[in-house]
Tab-separated table of C-alpha atoms and ligand atoms in Angstrom:
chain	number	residue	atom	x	y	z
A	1	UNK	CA	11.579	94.106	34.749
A	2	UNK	CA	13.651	91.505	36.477
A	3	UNK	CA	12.705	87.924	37.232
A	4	UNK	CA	13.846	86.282	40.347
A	5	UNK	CA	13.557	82.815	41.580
A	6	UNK	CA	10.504	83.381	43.001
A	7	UNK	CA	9.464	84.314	39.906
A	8	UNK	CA	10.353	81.515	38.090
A	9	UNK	CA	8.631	79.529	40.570
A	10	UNK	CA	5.421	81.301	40.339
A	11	UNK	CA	5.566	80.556	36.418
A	12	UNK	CA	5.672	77.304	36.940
A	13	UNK	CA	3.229	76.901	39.452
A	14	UNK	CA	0.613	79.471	37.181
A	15	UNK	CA	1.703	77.175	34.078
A	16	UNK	CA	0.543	73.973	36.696
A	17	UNK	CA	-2.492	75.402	37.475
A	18	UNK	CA	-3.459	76.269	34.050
A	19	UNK	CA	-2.792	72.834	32.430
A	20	UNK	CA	-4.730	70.645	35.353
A	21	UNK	CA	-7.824	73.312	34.587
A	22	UNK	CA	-7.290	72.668	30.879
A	23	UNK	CA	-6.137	68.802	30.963
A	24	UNK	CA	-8.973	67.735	29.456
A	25	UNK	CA	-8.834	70.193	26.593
A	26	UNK	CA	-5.558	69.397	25.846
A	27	UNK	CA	-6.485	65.802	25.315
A	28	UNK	CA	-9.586	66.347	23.249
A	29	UNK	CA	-7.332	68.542	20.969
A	30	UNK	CA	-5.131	65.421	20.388
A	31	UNK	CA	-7.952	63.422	19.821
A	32	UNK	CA	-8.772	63.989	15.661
A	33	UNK	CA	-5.022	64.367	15.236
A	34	UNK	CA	-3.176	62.580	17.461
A	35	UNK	CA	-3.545	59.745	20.199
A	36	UNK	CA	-5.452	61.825	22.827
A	37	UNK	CA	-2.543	61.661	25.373
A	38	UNK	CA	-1.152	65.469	25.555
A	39	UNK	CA	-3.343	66.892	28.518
A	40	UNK	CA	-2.911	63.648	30.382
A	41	UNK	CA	0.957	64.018	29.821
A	42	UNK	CA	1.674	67.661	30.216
A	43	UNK	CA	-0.546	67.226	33.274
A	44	UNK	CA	1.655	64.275	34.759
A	45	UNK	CA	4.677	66.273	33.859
A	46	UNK	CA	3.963	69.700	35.014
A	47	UNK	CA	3.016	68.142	38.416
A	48	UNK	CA	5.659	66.427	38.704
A	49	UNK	CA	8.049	69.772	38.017
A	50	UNK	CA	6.187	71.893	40.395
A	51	UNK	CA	6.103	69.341	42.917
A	52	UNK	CA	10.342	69.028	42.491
A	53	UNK	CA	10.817	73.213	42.398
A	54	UNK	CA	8.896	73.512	45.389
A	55	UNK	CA	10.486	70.848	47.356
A	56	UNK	CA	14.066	72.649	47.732
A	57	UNK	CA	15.817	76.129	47.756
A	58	UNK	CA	17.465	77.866	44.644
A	59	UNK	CA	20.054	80.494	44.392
A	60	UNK	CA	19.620	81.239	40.416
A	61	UNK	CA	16.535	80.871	37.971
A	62	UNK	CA	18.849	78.152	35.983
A	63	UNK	CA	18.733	75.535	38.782
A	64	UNK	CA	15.062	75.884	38.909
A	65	UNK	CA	15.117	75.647	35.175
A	66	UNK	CA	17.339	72.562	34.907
A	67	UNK	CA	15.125	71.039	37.382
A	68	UNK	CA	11.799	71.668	35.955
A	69	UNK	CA	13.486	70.606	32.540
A	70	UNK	CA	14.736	67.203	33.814
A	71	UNK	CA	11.202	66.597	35.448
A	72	UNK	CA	8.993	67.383	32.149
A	73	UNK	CA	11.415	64.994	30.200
A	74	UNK	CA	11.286	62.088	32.781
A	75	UNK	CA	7.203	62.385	33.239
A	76	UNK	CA	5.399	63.825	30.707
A	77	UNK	CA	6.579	61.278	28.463
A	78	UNK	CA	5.262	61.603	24.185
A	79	UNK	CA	6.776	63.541	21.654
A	80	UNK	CA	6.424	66.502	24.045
A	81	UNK	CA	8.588	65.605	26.773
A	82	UNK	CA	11.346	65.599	25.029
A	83	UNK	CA	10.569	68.543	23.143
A	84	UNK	CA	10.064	70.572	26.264
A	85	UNK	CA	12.761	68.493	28.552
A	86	UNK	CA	14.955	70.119	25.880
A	87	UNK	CA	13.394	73.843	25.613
A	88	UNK	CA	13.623	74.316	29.193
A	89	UNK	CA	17.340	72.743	29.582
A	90	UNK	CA	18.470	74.853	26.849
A	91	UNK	CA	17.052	77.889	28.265
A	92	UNK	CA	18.895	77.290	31.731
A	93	UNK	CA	22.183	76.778	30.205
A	94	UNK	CA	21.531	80.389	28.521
A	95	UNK	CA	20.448	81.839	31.656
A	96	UNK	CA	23.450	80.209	34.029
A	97	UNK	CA	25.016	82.873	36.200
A	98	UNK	CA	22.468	85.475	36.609
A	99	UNK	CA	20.628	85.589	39.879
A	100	UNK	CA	17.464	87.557	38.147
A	101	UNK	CA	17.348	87.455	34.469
A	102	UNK	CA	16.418	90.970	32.982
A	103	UNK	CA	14.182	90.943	30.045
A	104	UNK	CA	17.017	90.733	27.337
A	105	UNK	CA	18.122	87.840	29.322
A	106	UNK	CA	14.945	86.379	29.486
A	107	UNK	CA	15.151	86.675	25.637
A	108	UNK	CA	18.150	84.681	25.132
A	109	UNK	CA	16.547	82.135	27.066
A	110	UNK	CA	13.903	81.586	25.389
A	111	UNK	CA	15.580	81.825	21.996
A	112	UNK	CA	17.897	79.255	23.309
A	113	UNK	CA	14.893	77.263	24.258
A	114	UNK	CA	13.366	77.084	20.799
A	115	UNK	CA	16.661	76.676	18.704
A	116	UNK	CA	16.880	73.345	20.992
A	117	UNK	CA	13.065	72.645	20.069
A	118	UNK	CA	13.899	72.676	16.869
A	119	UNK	CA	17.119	70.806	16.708
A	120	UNK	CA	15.214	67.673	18.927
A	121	UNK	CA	12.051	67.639	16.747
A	122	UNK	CA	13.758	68.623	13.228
A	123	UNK	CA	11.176	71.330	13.167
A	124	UNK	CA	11.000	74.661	11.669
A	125	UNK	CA	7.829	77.325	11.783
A	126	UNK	CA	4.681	76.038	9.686
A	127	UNK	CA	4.375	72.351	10.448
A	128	UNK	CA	1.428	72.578	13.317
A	129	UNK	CA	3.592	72.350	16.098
A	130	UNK	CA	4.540	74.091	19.671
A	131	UNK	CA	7.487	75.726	17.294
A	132	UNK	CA	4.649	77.943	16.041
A	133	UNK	CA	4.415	79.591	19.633
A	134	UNK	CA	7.368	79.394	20.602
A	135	UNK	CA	9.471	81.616	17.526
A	136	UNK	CA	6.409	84.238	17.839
A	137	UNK	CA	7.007	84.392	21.275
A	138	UNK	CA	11.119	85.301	20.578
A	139	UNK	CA	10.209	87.475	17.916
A	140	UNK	CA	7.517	89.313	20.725
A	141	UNK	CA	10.480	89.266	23.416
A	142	UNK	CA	13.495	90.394	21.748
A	143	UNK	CA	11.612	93.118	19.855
A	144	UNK	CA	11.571	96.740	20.429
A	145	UNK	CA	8.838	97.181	23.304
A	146	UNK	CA	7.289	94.357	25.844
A	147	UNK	CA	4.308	94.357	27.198
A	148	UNK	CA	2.451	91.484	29.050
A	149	UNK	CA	-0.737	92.168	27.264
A	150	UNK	CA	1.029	92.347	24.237
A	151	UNK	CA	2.796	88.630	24.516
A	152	UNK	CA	-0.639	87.171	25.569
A	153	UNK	CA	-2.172	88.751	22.311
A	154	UNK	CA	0.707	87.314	20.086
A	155	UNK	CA	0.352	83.828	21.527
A	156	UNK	CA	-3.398	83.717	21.081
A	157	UNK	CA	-3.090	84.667	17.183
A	158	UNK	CA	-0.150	82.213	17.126
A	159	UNK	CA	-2.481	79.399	18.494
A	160	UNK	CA	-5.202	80.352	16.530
A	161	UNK	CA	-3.483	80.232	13.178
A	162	UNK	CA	-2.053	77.039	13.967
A	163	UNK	CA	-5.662	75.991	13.074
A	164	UNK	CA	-5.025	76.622	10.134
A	165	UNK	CA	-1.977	74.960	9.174
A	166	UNK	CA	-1.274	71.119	7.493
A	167	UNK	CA	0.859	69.209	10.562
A	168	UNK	CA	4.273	68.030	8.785
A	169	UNK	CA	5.875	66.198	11.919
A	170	UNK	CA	4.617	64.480	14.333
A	171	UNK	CA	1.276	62.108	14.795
A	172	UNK	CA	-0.551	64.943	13.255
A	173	UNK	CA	1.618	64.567	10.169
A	174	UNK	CA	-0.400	61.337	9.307
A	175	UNK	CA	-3.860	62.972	8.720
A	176	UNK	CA	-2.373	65.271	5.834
A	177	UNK	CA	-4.907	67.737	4.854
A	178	UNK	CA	-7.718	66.441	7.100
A	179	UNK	CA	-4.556	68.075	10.393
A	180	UNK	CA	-6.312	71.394	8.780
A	181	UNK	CA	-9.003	72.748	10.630
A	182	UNK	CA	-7.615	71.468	14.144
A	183	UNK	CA	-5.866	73.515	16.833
A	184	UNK	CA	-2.471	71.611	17.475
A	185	UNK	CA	-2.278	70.362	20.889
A	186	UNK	CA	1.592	71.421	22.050
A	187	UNK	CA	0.945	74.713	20.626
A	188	UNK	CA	-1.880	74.781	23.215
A	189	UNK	CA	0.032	73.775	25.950
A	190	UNK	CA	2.488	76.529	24.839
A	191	UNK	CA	-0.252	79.067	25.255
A	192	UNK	CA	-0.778	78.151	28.801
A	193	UNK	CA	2.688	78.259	29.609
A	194	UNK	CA	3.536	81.659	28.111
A	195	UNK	CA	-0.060	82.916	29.514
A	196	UNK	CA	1.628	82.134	32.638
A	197	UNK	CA	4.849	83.873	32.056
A	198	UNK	CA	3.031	87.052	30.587
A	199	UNK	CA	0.881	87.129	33.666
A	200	UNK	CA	4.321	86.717	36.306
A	201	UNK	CA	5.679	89.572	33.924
A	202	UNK	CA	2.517	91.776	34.394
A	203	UNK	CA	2.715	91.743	38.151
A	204	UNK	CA	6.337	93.497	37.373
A	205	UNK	CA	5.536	96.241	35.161
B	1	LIG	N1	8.897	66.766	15.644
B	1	LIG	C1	8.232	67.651	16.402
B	1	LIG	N2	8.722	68.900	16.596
B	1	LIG	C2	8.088	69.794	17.369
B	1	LIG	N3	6.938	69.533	18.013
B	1	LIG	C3	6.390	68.332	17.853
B	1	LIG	C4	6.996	67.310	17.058
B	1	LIG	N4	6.216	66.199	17.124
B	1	LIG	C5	5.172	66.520	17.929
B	1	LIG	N5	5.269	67.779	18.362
B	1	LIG	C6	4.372	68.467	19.272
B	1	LIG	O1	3.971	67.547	20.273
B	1	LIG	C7	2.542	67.557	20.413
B	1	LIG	C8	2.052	66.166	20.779
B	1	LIG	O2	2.498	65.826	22.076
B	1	LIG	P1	2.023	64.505	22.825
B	1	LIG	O3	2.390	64.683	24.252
B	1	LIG	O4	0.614	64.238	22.508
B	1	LIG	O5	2.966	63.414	22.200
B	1	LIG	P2	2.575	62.240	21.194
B	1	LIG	O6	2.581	62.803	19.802
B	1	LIG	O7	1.358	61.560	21.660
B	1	LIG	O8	3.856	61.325	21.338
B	1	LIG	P3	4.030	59.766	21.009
B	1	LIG	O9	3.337	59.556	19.721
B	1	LIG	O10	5.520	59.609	20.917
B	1	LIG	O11	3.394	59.048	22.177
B	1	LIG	C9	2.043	68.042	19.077
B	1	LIG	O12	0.810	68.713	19.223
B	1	LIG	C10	3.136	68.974	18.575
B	1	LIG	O13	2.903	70.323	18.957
B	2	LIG	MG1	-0.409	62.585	21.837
């Protein structure tokens, strides 16, 4: 499995597509335990990144990377835009050099994208955020054997288990106990994002 440019493009562009269908979603999520802005954000921002990637030519996945990455943090605004600005920067600088990123290299960008996460949002695994998708997700990836269908099941128990969990940063961190019993918002617009990168994947196996 090897992802090219084009590849990385077509993540983006799946990731696009999945977020305007879901925008609404997203927002009503952040509605009991946050300020119902995420959908309307990630929307704005993911736009905004396709529209950029699309617009010129690339010779490595990093530059489209870095460029997506600069995008999400100027538009989508929120905790979130940071948060991914940084995940998606990080994971470029981890991926610079390689003209199509194998899957170990894939890996190390990802795991490079959620040690910056974590740094930006002082976050760690178990306070209702998009952390709680994101470390599965490097656990899933740098593990022993990949498959697509395997990723998409790991993010959907990630996101559904997030449920379940008291929020400890963020907006969602004011509502306490009553965060509990609410599917975090970035952790949904994680599962989009890596449904789209499992389904790129797919088309390579
Ligand atoms: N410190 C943090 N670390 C990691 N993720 C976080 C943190 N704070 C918030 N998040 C994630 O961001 C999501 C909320 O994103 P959103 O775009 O709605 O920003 P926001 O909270 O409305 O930002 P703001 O309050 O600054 O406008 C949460 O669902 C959570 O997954
Ligand atoms: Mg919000």
């Amino acid at each position: 499995m090897e992802l090219g440019v084009p590849d990385i493009i077509k993540w983006f562009e799946l990731a696009n597509e999945k977020i305007q269908h879901h925008k609404d979603y997203l927002t009503a999520l952040d509605r009991p335990i946050g300020d119902g802005d995420h959908g309307i954000n990630m929307a704005r921002g993911y736009q905004e990144a396709v529209n950029k990637i699309m617009a010129k030519s690339y010779t490595e996945p990093s530059e489209v990377l870095k460029d997506a990455s600069m995008a999400l943090l100027a538009k989508v605004g929120g905790a979130s835009g940071p948060l991914y600005g940084t995940a998606f920067l990080k994971m470029s600088v981890a991926v610079k050099g390689h003209e199509v990123l194998s899957l170990a290299t894939l890996a190390k960008g990802v795991e490079a994208g959620l040690t910056g996460l974590k740094q930006r949002g002082k976050s760690d695994v178990g306070e209702k955020t998009l952390v709680d998708v994101w470390n599965p997700v490097v656990e899933y990836i740098t593990g022993e054997e990949f498959r697509s269908d395997g990723l998409i099941e790991i993010i959907r128990e990630a996101l559904e288990s997030s449920k379940d969990t008291m929020a400890t940063k963020g907006r969602a961190a004011y509502f306490k106990e009553k965060s509990i019993g609410h599917i975090d918002p970035g952790s949904a617009s994680s599962f989009y994002i890596f449904e789209a990168l499992a389904e790129v994947m797919k088309e390579k196996e």
